[in-house]
Coordinates of N, CA, C and O and ligand atoms in Angstrom, one line a residue:
M1 N 30.3 -11.4 -35.3 CA 29.0 -12.0 -35.4 C 29.1 -13.3 -36.1 O 29.7 -13.4 -37.1
N2 N 28.4 -14.3 -35.5 CA 28.3 -15.6 -36.1 C 27.2 -15.8 -37.0 O 26.3 -14.8 -37.1
A3 N 27.1 -17.0 -37.6 CA 25.9 -17.1 -38.5 C 24.4 -16.9 -38.0 O 23.5 -16.7 -38.5
A4 N 24.4 -17.2 -36.6 CA 23.1 -17.2 -35.9 C 22.8 -15.7 -35.5 O 21.8 -15.4 -34.8
G5 N 23.8 -14.8 -35.8 CA 23.6 -13.4 -35.5 C 24.0 -13.0 -34.1 O 23.6 -12.0 -33.6
I6 N 24.7 -13.9 -33.4 CA 25.0 -13.7 -32.1 C 26.4 -12.9 -32.0 O 27.4 -13.2 -32.7
V7 N 26.4 -11.7 -31.5 CA 27.6 -10.9 -31.3 C 28.5 -11.6 -30.2 O 27.9 -11.9 -29.1
S8 N 29.7 -12.0 -30.6 CA 30.4 -12.7 -29.4 C 31.0 -11.7 -28.3 O 31.4 -10.6 -28.7
A9 N 30.8 -12.3 -27.2 CA 31.1 -11.3 -26.0 C 32.6 -10.7 -26.0 O 32.8 -9.7 -25.6
P10 N 33.6 -11.6 -26.5 CA 34.9 -11.1 -26.4 C 35.1 -9.7 -27.1 O 36.0 -8.9 -26.9
S11 N 34.2 -9.4 -28.0 CA 34.3 -8.2 -29.0 C 34.0 -7.0 -28.1 O 34.4 -5.8 -28.5
D12 N 33.4 -7.1 -27.0 CA 33.1 -6.0 -26.0 C 33.2 -6.4 -24.6 O 32.5 -7.1 -24.0
P13 N 34.3 -6.0 -23.9 CA 34.6 -6.4 -22.5 C 33.4 -5.9 -21.7 O 33.4 -6.4 -20.5
R14 N 32.7 -4.9 -22.0 CA 31.6 -4.4 -21.1 C 30.5 -5.5 -21.0 O 29.6 -5.4 -20.1
L15 N 30.5 -6.4 -21.8 CA 29.4 -7.4 -21.7 C 29.5 -8.5 -20.8 O 28.6 -9.4 -20.8
L16 N 30.6 -8.6 -20.0 CA 30.8 -9.5 -19.0 C 30.7 -10.9 -19.4 O 30.3 -11.9 -18.7
G17 N 31.1 -11.2 -20.6 CA 31.1 -12.6 -21.2 C 29.8 -13.0 -21.7 O 29.6 -14.2 -22.2
R18 N 28.7 -12.1 -21.6 CA 27.4 -12.6 -22.1 C 27.3 -12.3 -23.6 O 28.1 -11.4 -24.1
D19 N 26.7 -13.1 -24.2 CA 26.3 -12.9 -25.7 C 25.1 -12.1 -25.8 O 24.1 -12.2 -25.1
V20 N 25.1 -11.3 -27.0 CA 23.9 -10.6 -27.3 C 23.4 -11.1 -28.7 O 24.2 -11.4 -29.6
R21 N 22.2 -11.1 -28.8 CA 21.5 -11.6 -30.1 C 21.9 -10.6 -31.2 O 22.2 -11.0 -32.3
R22 N 21.8 -9.3 -30.9 CA 22.1 -8.3 -32.0 C 22.1 -6.9 -31.2 O 21.7 -6.8 -30.2
I23 N 22.8 -6.1 -32.0 CA 22.7 -4.6 -31.6 C 21.4 -4.1 -32.2 O 21.2 -4.0 -33.4
A24 N 20.5 -3.7 -31.3 CA 19.1 -3.2 -31.8 C 19.2 -1.8 -32.3 O 18.6 -1.4 -33.2
F25 N 20.0 -0.9 -31.5 CA 20.1 0.4 -32.0 C 21.6 0.8 -31.6 O 22.0 0.9 -30.6
D26 N 22.3 1.0 -32.7 CA 23.7 1.5 -32.4 C 23.8 2.9 -32.1 O 22.8 3.7 -32.1
A27 N 25.0 3.3 -31.6 CA 25.4 4.6 -31.1 C 24.9 5.8 -32.1 O 24.3 6.8 -31.6
E28 N 25.3 5.7 -33.3 CA 24.9 6.7 -34.3 C 23.5 6.9 -34.5 O 22.9 8.0 -34.6
T29 N 22.7 5.7 -34.6 CA 21.4 5.7 -34.7 C 20.6 6.4 -33.5 O 19.8 7.2 -33.7
L30 N 21.1 6.1 -32.3 CA 20.6 6.7 -31.0 C 20.9 8.3 -31.2 O 19.9 9.0 -30.9
R31 N 22.2 8.7 -31.5 CA 22.5 10.1 -31.6 C 21.6 10.8 -32.5 O 21.1 11.8 -32.1
A32 N 21.3 10.3 -33.7 CA 20.6 11.0 -34.6 C 19.1 11.2 -34.2 O 18.5 12.2 -34.3
R33 N 18.5 10.2 -33.6 CA 17.2 10.2 -33.2 C 16.9 11.1 -32.0 O 15.9 11.8 -31.9
V34 N 17.9 11.1 -31.0 CA 17.9 11.9 -29.9 C 17.9 13.4 -30.3 O 17.2 14.3 -29.7
S35 N 18.6 13.7 -31.3 CA 18.8 15.0 -31.8 C 17.4 15.4 -32.3 O 16.8 16.6 -32.0
E36 N 16.7 14.6 -33.1 CA 15.5 15.0 -33.6 C 14.5 15.1 -32.5 O 13.6 16.0 -32.5
L37 N 14.5 14.3 -31.5 CA 13.6 14.2 -30.5 C 13.7 15.7 -29.6 O 12.7 16.4 -29.3
G38 N 14.9 16.0 -29.5 CA 15.2 17.4 -28.9 C 14.6 18.5 -29.6 O 13.8 19.5 -29.1
Q39 N 14.6 18.4 -31.0 CA 13.9 19.5 -31.9 C 12.5 19.5 -31.8 O 11.7 20.4 -31.7
E40 N 11.9 18.2 -31.7 CA 10.4 18.0 -31.7 C 10.0 18.7 -30.3 O 8.9 19.3 -30.2
I41 N 10.8 18.4 -29.2 CA 10.3 18.9 -27.8 C 10.5 20.3 -27.8 O 9.4 21.0 -27.3
A42 N 11.4 20.9 -28.3 CA 11.6 22.4 -28.3 C 10.5 23.0 -29.0 O 9.9 24.1 -28.6
A43 N 10.1 22.5 -30.1 CA 8.9 23.0 -30.9 C 7.6 22.9 -30.2 O 6.7 23.7 -30.3
A44 N 7.6 21.9 -29.4 CA 6.2 21.6 -28.8 C 5.9 22.4 -27.5 O 4.9 22.5 -27.0
Y45 N 7.0 23.1 -27.0 CA 6.9 24.0 -25.8 C 7.3 25.3 -26.2 O 8.5 25.7 -25.8
P46 N 6.6 26.2 -26.9 CA 7.0 27.4 -27.3 C 7.2 28.4 -26.3 O 7.9 29.4 -26.3
D47 N 6.5 28.2 -25.2 CA 6.5 29.1 -24.0 C 6.2 28.3 -22.8 O 5.8 27.2 -22.8
G48 N 6.4 29.0 -21.6 CA 6.1 28.4 -20.3 C 7.4 27.7 -19.8 O 8.4 27.6 -20.5
E49 N 7.2 27.5 -18.5 CA 8.5 26.8 -17.8 C 8.3 25.2 -18.1 O 7.4 24.7 -17.9
L50 N 9.5 24.6 -18.4 CA 9.5 23.2 -18.7 C 10.5 22.7 -17.7 O 11.7 22.9 -17.6
V51 N 9.9 21.6 -17.1 CA 10.8 20.8 -16.2 C 10.9 19.2 -16.8 O 9.8 18.7 -17.0
V52 N 12.0 18.9 -17.1 CA 12.2 17.6 -17.7 C 12.6 16.5 -16.4 O 13.6 16.9 -15.8
L53 N 11.7 15.7 -16.3 CA 11.9 14.9 -15.2 C 12.3 13.4 -15.5 O 11.7 12.6 -16.2
G54 N 13.6 13.2 -15.3 CA 14.1 11.9 -15.6 C 13.8 10.7 -14.6 O 13.9 11.0 -13.5
L55 N 13.4 9.8 -15.2 CA 12.9 8.5 -14.2 C 14.2 7.6 -14.0 O 14.6 7.0 -15.1
L56 N 14.8 7.6 -12.9 CA 16.0 6.9 -12.7 C 15.7 5.4 -12.3 O 14.5 5.3 -11.8
K57 N 16.6 4.5 -12.6 CA 17.9 4.9 -13.1 C 18.0 4.9 -14.6 O 18.8 5.5 -15.3
G58 N 17.0 4.2 -15.2 CA 17.2 3.7 -16.6 C 17.4 5.0 -17.6 O 18.0 4.7 -18.6
S59 N 16.8 6.2 -17.3 CA 16.8 7.2 -18.2 C 18.1 8.1 -18.1 O 18.2 9.0 -19.0
F60 N 18.9 7.7 -17.3 CA 20.1 8.7 -17.2 C 20.8 9.1 -18.3 O 21.3 10.3 -18.5
V61 N 21.2 8.1 -19.1 CA 22.1 8.3 -20.3 C 21.2 9.2 -21.3 O 21.6 10.1 -21.9
F62 N 20.0 8.5 -21.6 CA 19.1 9.3 -22.6 C 18.8 10.7 -22.3 O 18.9 11.6 -23.0
L63 N 18.5 10.9 -20.9 CA 18.2 12.2 -20.4 C 19.3 13.1 -20.6 O 19.2 14.3 -21.1
A64 N 20.5 12.6 -20.4 CA 21.7 13.5 -20.4 C 22.0 14.0 -21.8 O 22.2 15.2 -22.2
D65 N 21.7 13.1 -22.7 CA 22.0 13.4 -24.3 C 20.8 14.2 -24.7 O 20.9 15.2 -25.4
L66 N 19.4 13.9 -24.3 CA 18.4 14.5 -24.7 C 18.2 16.0 -24.4 O 18.0 16.9 -25.2
V67 N 18.6 16.4 -23.1 CA 18.5 17.8 -22.6 C 19.4 18.6 -23.5 O 19.2 19.9 -23.6
R68 N 20.5 18.1 -23.9 CA 21.4 18.9 -24.5 C 21.1 19.2 -25.9 O 21.7 20.0 -26.7
E69 N 20.0 18.5 -26.4 CA 19.4 18.8 -27.8 C 18.3 19.6 -27.6 O 17.5 19.9 -28.7
I70 N 17.7 19.9 -26.4 CA 16.4 20.7 -26.4 C 17.0 22.2 -26.3 O 17.3 22.6 -25.2
R71 N 16.7 23.0 -27.3 CA 17.3 24.4 -27.4 C 16.2 25.4 -26.9 O 15.8 26.2 -27.7
R72 N 15.9 25.2 -25.6 CA 15.1 26.4 -25.0 C 15.3 26.1 -23.5 O 15.9 25.1 -23.1
P73 N 14.9 27.1 -22.7 CA 15.2 27.1 -21.2 C 14.4 25.9 -20.6 O 13.4 25.5 -21.0
L74 N 15.0 25.1 -19.6 CA 14.4 24.1 -18.9 C 15.1 23.8 -17.6 O 16.3 24.2 -17.5
H75 N 14.4 23.1 -16.7 CA 15.0 22.7 -15.5 C 15.0 21.1 -15.5 O 14.2 20.4 -16.2
V76 N 16.0 20.5 -14.9 CA 16.1 19.0 -14.7 C 15.8 18.6 -13.4 O 16.4 19.2 -12.4
D77 N 15.0 17.5 -13.2 CA 15.0 16.9 -11.9 C 14.7 15.4 -12.2 O 14.6 15.0 -13.4
F78 N 14.6 14.7 -11.0 CA 14.5 13.3 -11.2 C 13.4 12.6 -10.4 O 13.1 13.1 -9.3
L79 N 13.0 11.5 -10.9 CA 12.2 10.6 -9.9 C 12.9 9.3 -10.0 O 13.5 8.8 -10.9
V80 N 12.7 8.6 -8.9 CA 13.2 7.2 -8.8 C 12.2 6.2 -8.5 O 11.4 6.5 -7.4
A81 N 12.1 5.3 -9.3 CA 11.1 4.1 -9.0 C 11.8 2.9 -9.4 O 12.8 2.9 -10.2
A82 N 11.3 1.8 -8.9 CA 12.0 0.5 -9.2 C 10.9 -0.5 -9.2 O 9.9 -0.5 -8.5
S83 N 11.0 -1.4 -10.3 CA 9.9 -2.5 -10.4 C 10.4 -3.8 -10.7 O 9.8 -4.8 -10.3
Y84 N 11.7 -3.9 -11.2 CA 12.1 -5.3 -11.7 C 13.0 -6.1 -10.9 O 12.9 -7.4 -11.1
G85 N 13.7 -5.6 -9.9 CA 14.6 -6.4 -9.1 C 15.7 -6.9 -10.3 O 16.0 -6.3 -11.2
D86 N 16.2 -8.2 -10.0 CA 17.2 -8.6 -10.8 C 16.7 -9.6 -11.9 O 17.5 -10.2 -12.6
A87 N 15.2 -9.8 -11.8 CA 14.7 -10.8 -12.7 C 14.7 -10.2 -14.2 O 14.8 -9.1 -14.4
M88 N 14.5 -11.0 -15.1 CA 14.2 -10.7 -16.6 C 12.9 -10.4 -16.9 O 12.5 -10.0 -17.9
I89 N 12.0 -10.7 -15.9 CA 10.6 -10.3 -16.1 C 10.0 -9.4 -15.0 O 10.6 -9.4 -13.9
S90 N 9.2 -8.6 -15.3 CA 8.7 -7.7 -14.3 C 8.1 -8.3 -13.1 O 7.3 -9.3 -13.2
S91 N 8.3 -7.8 -11.9 CA 7.7 -8.3 -10.8 C 6.3 -7.7 -10.6 O 5.5 -8.1 -9.9
G92 N 6.0 -6.7 -11.3 CA 4.6 -6.1 -11.4 C 4.5 -5.1 -10.2 O 3.4 -4.4 -10.2
H93 N 5.5 -4.9 -9.5 CA 5.4 -4.0 -8.4 C 6.2 -2.8 -8.7 O 7.3 -2.8 -8.9
V94 N 5.6 -1.6 -8.6 CA 6.3 -0.3 -8.7 C 6.4 0.5 -7.5 O 5.5 0.8 -6.8
R95 N 7.7 0.9 -7.1 CA 8.0 1.5 -5.8 C 8.6 2.8 -6.0 O 9.6 3.0 -6.8
M96 N 8.0 3.8 -5.5 CA 8.6 5.3 -5.6 C 9.7 5.4 -4.5 O 9.5 5.2 -3.2
V97 N 10.9 5.7 -5.0 CA 12.1 5.8 -4.0 C 12.4 7.1 -3.8 O 12.9 7.5 -2.7
Y98 N 12.3 8.0 -4.8 CA 12.6 9.4 -4.6 C 11.6 10.3 -5.3 O 11.3 9.9 -6.4
D99 N 11.2 11.3 -4.7 CA 10.1 12.2 -5.3 C 10.8 13.5 -5.6 O 11.6 13.9 -4.8
P100 N 10.5 14.1 -6.7 CA 11.3 15.4 -7.0 C 10.9 16.5 -6.1 O 9.8 16.7 -5.6
E101 N 12.0 17.3 -5.7 CA 11.7 18.4 -4.8 C 11.2 19.6 -5.5 O 10.7 20.6 -4.9
T102 N 11.4 19.7 -6.7 CA 10.9 20.9 -7.5 C 9.5 21.0 -7.6 O 8.9 20.0 -7.7
S103 N 9.0 22.2 -7.4 CA 7.5 22.5 -7.5 C 7.1 22.2 -8.9 O 7.6 22.8 -9.8
L104 N 6.1 21.4 -9.2 CA 5.6 21.2 -10.5 C 4.5 22.1 -11.0 O 4.0 22.2 -12.0
A105 N 3.8 22.8 -9.9 CA 2.6 23.6 -10.3 C 2.8 24.7 -11.3 O 3.8 25.3 -11.2
G106 N 2.0 24.7 -12.1 CA 2.1 25.8 -13.3 C 3.1 25.6 -14.4 O 3.3 26.6 -15.1
K107 N 3.8 24.4 -14.4 CA 4.8 24.1 -15.3 C 4.5 23.0 -16.3 O 3.6 22.2 -16.0
H108 N 5.2 23.1 -17.4 CA 5.1 21.9 -18.3 C 6.0 20.8 -17.8 O 7.2 21.1 -17.5
I109 N 5.5 19.6 -17.5 CA 6.3 18.6 -17.1 C 6.6 17.5 -18.2 O 5.5 17.1 -18.7
L110 N 7.7 17.3 -18.4 CA 8.0 16.1 -19.4 C 8.8 14.9 -18.6 O 9.9 15.1 -18.2
L111 N 8.0 13.8 -18.4 CA 8.7 12.7 -17.9 C 9.4 11.8 -18.8 O 8.8 11.5 -19.9
V112 N 10.7 11.7 -18.6 CA 11.5 11.0 -19.5 C 11.8 9.5 -19.0 O 12.4 9.2 -17.9
E113 N 11.4 8.6 -19.8 CA 11.6 7.1 -19.5 C 12.6 6.5 -20.6 O 12.8 7.1 -21.7
D114 N 13.4 5.5 -20.2 CA 14.1 4.8 -21.2 C 13.3 3.8 -22.0 O 13.5 3.8 -23.2
I115 N 12.4 3.1 -21.4 CA 11.6 2.1 -22.1 C 10.2 1.9 -21.4 O 10.1 2.0 -20.3
V116 N 9.2 1.8 -22.4 CA 7.8 1.4 -21.9 C 7.6 0.0 -22.3 O 7.7 -0.3 -23.4
D117 N 7.3 -0.8 -21.2 CA 7.3 -2.2 -21.4 C 5.8 -2.6 -21.2 O 4.9 -2.6 -22.0
S118 N 5.7 -3.1 -19.9 CA 4.2 -3.4 -19.5 C 3.3 -2.2 -19.3 O 2.2 -2.2 -19.3
G119 N 4.0 -1.0 -19.1 CA 3.2 0.3 -18.8 C 3.0 0.4 -17.3 O 2.4 1.5 -17.0
R120 N 3.3 -0.4 -16.4 CA 3.0 -0.4 -15.1 C 3.6 0.9 -14.3 O 2.9 1.6 -13.8
T121 N 5.0 1.1 -14.7 CA 5.6 2.3 -14.2 C 4.9 3.5 -14.5 O 4.7 4.4 -13.6
L122 N 4.6 3.8 -15.7 CA 3.9 5.1 -16.2 C 2.6 5.2 -15.6 O 2.2 6.2 -15.1
N123 N 1.8 4.1 -15.7 CA 0.4 4.1 -15.1 C 0.6 4.6 -13.5 O -0.4 5.4 -13.1
T124 N 1.6 4.1 -12.8 CA 1.6 4.4 -11.4 C 2.0 5.9 -11.2 O 1.5 6.6 -10.5
L125 N 3.2 6.3 -11.9 CA 3.7 7.5 -11.7 C 2.8 8.7 -12.3 O 2.9 9.8 -11.7
M126 N 2.3 8.5 -13.5 CA 1.6 9.6 -14.2 C 0.3 9.9 -13.2 O 0.0 11.2 -13.1
G127 N -0.3 9.0 -12.5 CA -1.5 9.3 -11.6 C -1.0 10.4 -10.5 O -1.7 11.2 -10.3
T128 N 0.1 10.1 -9.9 CA 0.7 10.9 -9.1 C 1.2 12.2 -9.5 O 0.8 13.3 -8.9
L129 N 1.7 12.2 -10.6 CA 2.2 13.5 -11.2 C 1.1 14.4 -11.6 O 1.2 15.8 -11.4
K130 N 0.1 13.9 -12.0 CA -1.0 14.7 -12.6 C -1.8 15.3 -11.4 O -2.7 16.2 -11.7
Q131 N -1.6 15.1 -10.1 CA -2.1 15.6 -9.1 C -1.5 16.8 -8.5 O -1.8 17.4 -7.4
R132 N -0.5 17.3 -9.3 CA 0.4 18.2 -8.7 C 0.3 19.7 -9.3 O 1.2 20.5 -9.2
G133 N -0.8 19.9 -10.0 CA -1.1 21.2 -10.5 C -0.3 21.7 -11.6 O -0.1 22.8 -11.9
A134 N 0.3 20.7 -12.4 CA 1.2 21.1 -13.5 C 0.3 21.7 -14.6 O -1.0 21.3 -14.8
L135 N 0.9 22.5 -15.5 CA 0.1 23.1 -16.7 C -0.1 22.0 -17.6 O -1.2 21.8 -18.3
S136 N 0.8 21.0 -17.8 CA 0.7 19.9 -18.6 C 1.7 18.8 -18.1 O 2.8 19.1 -17.5
V137 N 1.4 17.5 -18.3 CA 2.3 16.4 -18.1 C 2.3 15.3 -19.2 O 1.2 14.9 -19.7
D138 N 3.5 15.4 -19.9 CA 3.5 14.4 -21.0 C 4.7 13.4 -20.7 O 5.6 13.7 -19.8
I139 N 4.9 12.4 -21.7 CA 5.8 11.4 -21.5 C 6.6 11.4 -22.8 O 6.1 11.5 -24.0
C140 N 7.9 11.2 -22.5 CA 8.9 11.1 -23.7 C 9.7 9.6 -23.3 O 10.2 9.6 -22.1
T141 N 9.7 8.8 -24.3 CA 10.4 7.5 -24.0 C 11.2 7.3 -25.1 O 11.0 7.6 -26.3
L142 N 12.5 6.8 -24.9 CA 13.4 6.4 -25.9 C 12.9 5.2 -26.7 O 12.9 5.3 -27.8
L143 N 12.4 4.1 -26.0 CA 11.9 3.0 -26.6 C 10.7 2.7 -26.1 O 10.3 2.9 -25.0
H144 N 9.7 2.2 -27.0 CA 8.3 1.8 -26.7 C 8.2 0.4 -27.3 O 8.3 0.2 -28.5
K145 N 7.8 -0.7 -26.5 CA 7.7 -1.9 -26.9 C 6.2 -2.2 -27.6 O 6.0 -3.2 -28.3
R146 N 5.3 -1.2 -27.3 CA 4.0 -1.3 -27.8 C 3.2 -2.6 -27.4 O 2.5 -3.2 -28.2
I147 N 3.6 -3.1 -26.3 CA 2.9 -4.3 -25.8 C 2.1 -4.1 -24.5 O 1.3 -4.9 -24.1
A148 N 2.1 -2.8 -24.0 CA 1.4 -2.4 -22.8 C -0.1 -2.4 -23.2 O -0.6 -1.8 -24.2
K149 N -1.0 -3.2 -22.4 CA -2.4 -3.4 -22.8 C -3.1 -2.2 -22.2 O -4.2 -1.9 -22.6
D150 N -2.8 -1.7 -21.1 CA -3.7 -0.9 -20.4 C -3.0 0.6 -20.1 O -3.1 1.1 -19.0
L151 N -2.3 1.1 -21.1 CA -1.6 2.3 -20.9 C -2.6 3.4 -20.7 O -3.3 3.7 -21.7
E152 N -2.6 4.1 -19.6 CA -3.6 5.0 -19.3 C -3.4 6.4 -19.8 O -4.3 7.3 -20.0
H153 N -2.1 6.7 -20.1 CA -1.7 8.1 -20.5 C -1.0 7.9 -21.9 O -0.1 7.1 -22.0
P154 N -1.3 8.7 -22.9 CA -0.7 8.6 -24.1 C 0.9 9.1 -24.1 O 1.2 9.8 -23.2
V155 N 1.7 8.3 -24.7 CA 3.1 8.7 -24.8 C 3.3 9.7 -26.1 O 3.3 9.3 -27.2
R156 N 3.7 11.1 -25.6 CA 3.7 11.9 -26.7 C 4.9 11.9 -27.5 O 4.9 12.1 -28.8
F157 N 6.1 11.5 -27.0 CA 7.4 11.6 -27.7 C 7.9 10.1 -27.6 O 8.1 9.7 -26.5
V158 N 8.2 9.6 -28.8 CA 8.8 8.1 -28.8 C 10.0 8.2 -29.7 O 10.0 8.7 -30.9
G159 N 11.1 7.7 -29.2 CA 12.3 7.5 -30.1 C 12.3 6.5 -31.0 O 12.3 6.8 -32.1
F160 N 12.0 5.3 -30.6 CA 11.8 4.1 -31.4 C 10.8 3.1 -30.9 O 10.8 2.9 -29.7
D161 N 10.1 2.4 -31.9 CA 9.5 1.3 -31.4 C 10.4 0.1 -31.4 O 11.5 0.1 -32.0
A162 N 10.4 -0.6 -30.1 CA 11.4 -1.5 -29.7 C 10.9 -3.0 -29.9 O 9.6 -3.3 -29.7
P163 N 11.7 -3.9 -30.2 CA 11.4 -5.3 -30.2 C 11.1 -5.8 -28.9 O 11.7 -5.3 -27.9
N164 N 10.2 -6.8 -28.8 CA 9.9 -7.4 -27.4 C 11.0 -8.4 -27.1 O 10.7 -9.6 -27.0
E165 N 12.1 -7.9 -26.8 CA 13.2 -8.7 -26.4 C 13.9 -8.1 -25.1 O 13.4 -7.0 -24.8
F166 N 14.7 -8.8 -24.5 CA 15.3 -8.1 -23.3 C 16.5 -7.3 -23.8 O 17.6 -7.7 -24.2
L167 N 16.3 -5.9 -23.6 CA 17.2 -5.0 -24.1 C 18.1 -4.3 -23.0 O 17.5 -4.1 -21.9
V168 N 19.3 -4.0 -23.3 CA 20.2 -3.5 -22.4 C 21.1 -2.5 -23.0 O 21.2 -2.4 -24.3
G169 N 21.7 -1.6 -22.3 CA 22.6 -0.6 -22.8 C 21.8 0.8 -22.9 O 20.7 1.0 -22.7
Y170 N 22.7 1.8 -23.0 CA 22.2 3.2 -23.0 C 21.3 3.4 -21.9 O 20.2 4.1 -22.0
G171 N 21.7 2.9 -20.7 CA 20.9 3.2 -19.5 C 20.1 2.0 -19.1 O 19.8 1.9 -17.9
L172 N 19.7 1.1 -20.0 CA 18.9 -0.2 -19.6 C 19.9 -1.2 -19.1 O 21.0 -1.4 -19.6
D173 N 19.3 -1.9 -18.0 CA 20.3 -2.9 -17.3 C 19.7 -4.2 -17.3 O 18.5 -4.4 -17.6
H174 N 20.6 -5.2 -16.9 CA 20.1 -6.4 -16.4 C 21.0 -6.7 -15.1 O 22.2 -6.6 -15.1
A175 N 20.2 -6.7 -14.0 CA 20.9 -6.8 -12.7 C 21.9 -5.7 -12.5 O 23.0 -6.0 -12.0
E176 N 21.6 -4.5 -13.0 CA 22.4 -3.3 -12.8 C 23.6 -3.3 -13.8 O 24.4 -2.3 -13.7
N177 N 23.9 -4.4 -14.5 CA 24.9 -4.4 -15.4 C 24.5 -3.7 -16.8 O 23.3 -3.7 -17.0
F178 N 25.4 -3.5 -17.6 CA 25.3 -3.0 -19.0 C 24.7 -1.6 -19.3 O 24.5 -1.1 -20.4
R179 N 24.5 -0.9 -18.2 CA 23.9 0.4 -18.4 C 24.8 1.3 -19.2 O 24.4 2.3 -20.0
H180 N 26.0 1.1 -19.1 CA 27.1 2.0 -19.7 C 27.4 1.7 -21.2 O 28.2 2.3 -21.7
L181 N 26.7 0.7 -21.7 CA 26.9 0.3 -23.2 C 26.5 1.6 -24.0 O 25.3 2.2 -23.7
P182 N 27.3 2.0 -25.0 CA 26.9 3.2 -25.7 C 25.7 2.8 -26.9 O 25.4 3.7 -27.8
Y183 N 25.3 1.7 -26.9 CA 24.3 1.1 -27.9 C 23.2 0.4 -27.0 O 23.4 0.0 -25.9
V184 N 22.1 0.0 -27.8 CA 21.1 -0.9 -27.1 C 21.2 -2.3 -27.7 O 21.1 -2.4 -29.0
A185 N 21.4 -3.2 -27.0 CA 21.7 -4.7 -27.4 C 20.6 -5.5 -26.9 O 19.9 -5.2 -25.8
S186 N 20.2 -6.6 -27.7 CA 19.2 -7.6 -27.2 C 20.0 -8.6 -26.6 O 20.7 -9.4 -27.1
L187 N 19.9 -8.8 -25.4 CA 20.5 -9.8 -24.6 C 20.0 -11.4 -24.8 O 18.8 -11.5 -24.7
K188 N 21.0 -12.2 -25.0 CA 20.6 -13.5 -25.3 C 20.3 -14.1 -23.9 O 21.0 -14.2 -23.0
Q189 N 19.0 -14.6 -23.8 CA 18.6 -15.1 -22.5 C 19.1 -16.5 -22.2 O 19.3 -17.4 -23.2
V190 N 19.6 -16.9 -21.0 CA 20.1 -18.1 -20.8 C 19.3 -18.7 -19.5 O 18.7 -18.0 -18.8
H191 N 19.3 -20.0 -19.4 CA 18.6 -20.6 -18.5 C 18.8 -20.4 -17.0 O 17.9 -20.5 -16.1
T192 N 20.0 -19.9 -16.7 CA 20.2 -19.5 -15.3 C 19.6 -18.1 -15.0 O 19.7 -17.8 -13.8
D193 N 19.2 -17.4 -15.9 CA 18.6 -16.1 -15.5 C 17.3 -16.2 -14.7 O 16.5 -17.1 -14.8
Ligands
LIG201 C1 12.6 -0.2 -16.0 C2 12.5 0.8 -17.1 C3 11.3 1.5 -17.1 C4 10.4 0.4 -16.6 C5 9.5 -0.1 -17.7 O1 12.9 0.3 -14.8 O2 13.6 1.7 -16.7 O3 11.2 2.4 -16.0 O4 11.1 -0.7 -16.1 O5 8.8 -1.2 -17.4 P1 7.3 -1.3 -17.4 O6 6.8 -0.4 -18.6 O7 6.9 -2.7 -17.4 O8 6.8 -0.7 -16.1 P2 13.3 -0.5 -13.5 O9 12.1 -0.6 -12.6 O10 14.0 -1.8 -14.0 O11 14.4 0.4 -12.8 P3 15.6 1.1 -13.5 O12 15.2 2.4 -14.2 O13 16.4 1.5 -12.3 O14 16.4 0.3 -14.3

């Protein structure tokens, strides 16, 4: 890391030569908080059937670690939505690409997100999920930027409040890169983005 706090790309070949501003959440910090979240979630659902719905693609790493920390019976399914394309700012359009096949009626549904940014994704998907006769529908996100102005549904479980920077790693991408970083890094924006 140099004096400006920039992590030099050669230190991690997964960064494709890009520089990151800083490591926002390192692997050990993530592991510890995900473990706590798992305990909070298990305690919040003392009974009933629980379906953990991972919102792909971004949640796949978080979801895999989280469900292994929830020590109660559960089922796992997925939703696929896309909104950003390859740009570093939101296109504002949320498109459902895959709908879960599991019946949600009479069950506790926990929608798992990697990050809440503008809140558009959650506003769109929660409206749909709440029409399916579930016993409860709640949201768990690893990261919450706290900048969404019109979040229609409260986020029940939050891993960390996140800086309003372009974050990658632990499932989060830029143009499909960097999802496999074991930490969350703040990507240094360049003019060609
Ligand atoms: C990202 C991220 C969240 C959403 C958050 O998904 O994974 O789902 O954007 O942004 P919002 O609060 O402004 O809606 P993206 O559409 O990039 O797809 P991905 O999960 O495949 O990366």
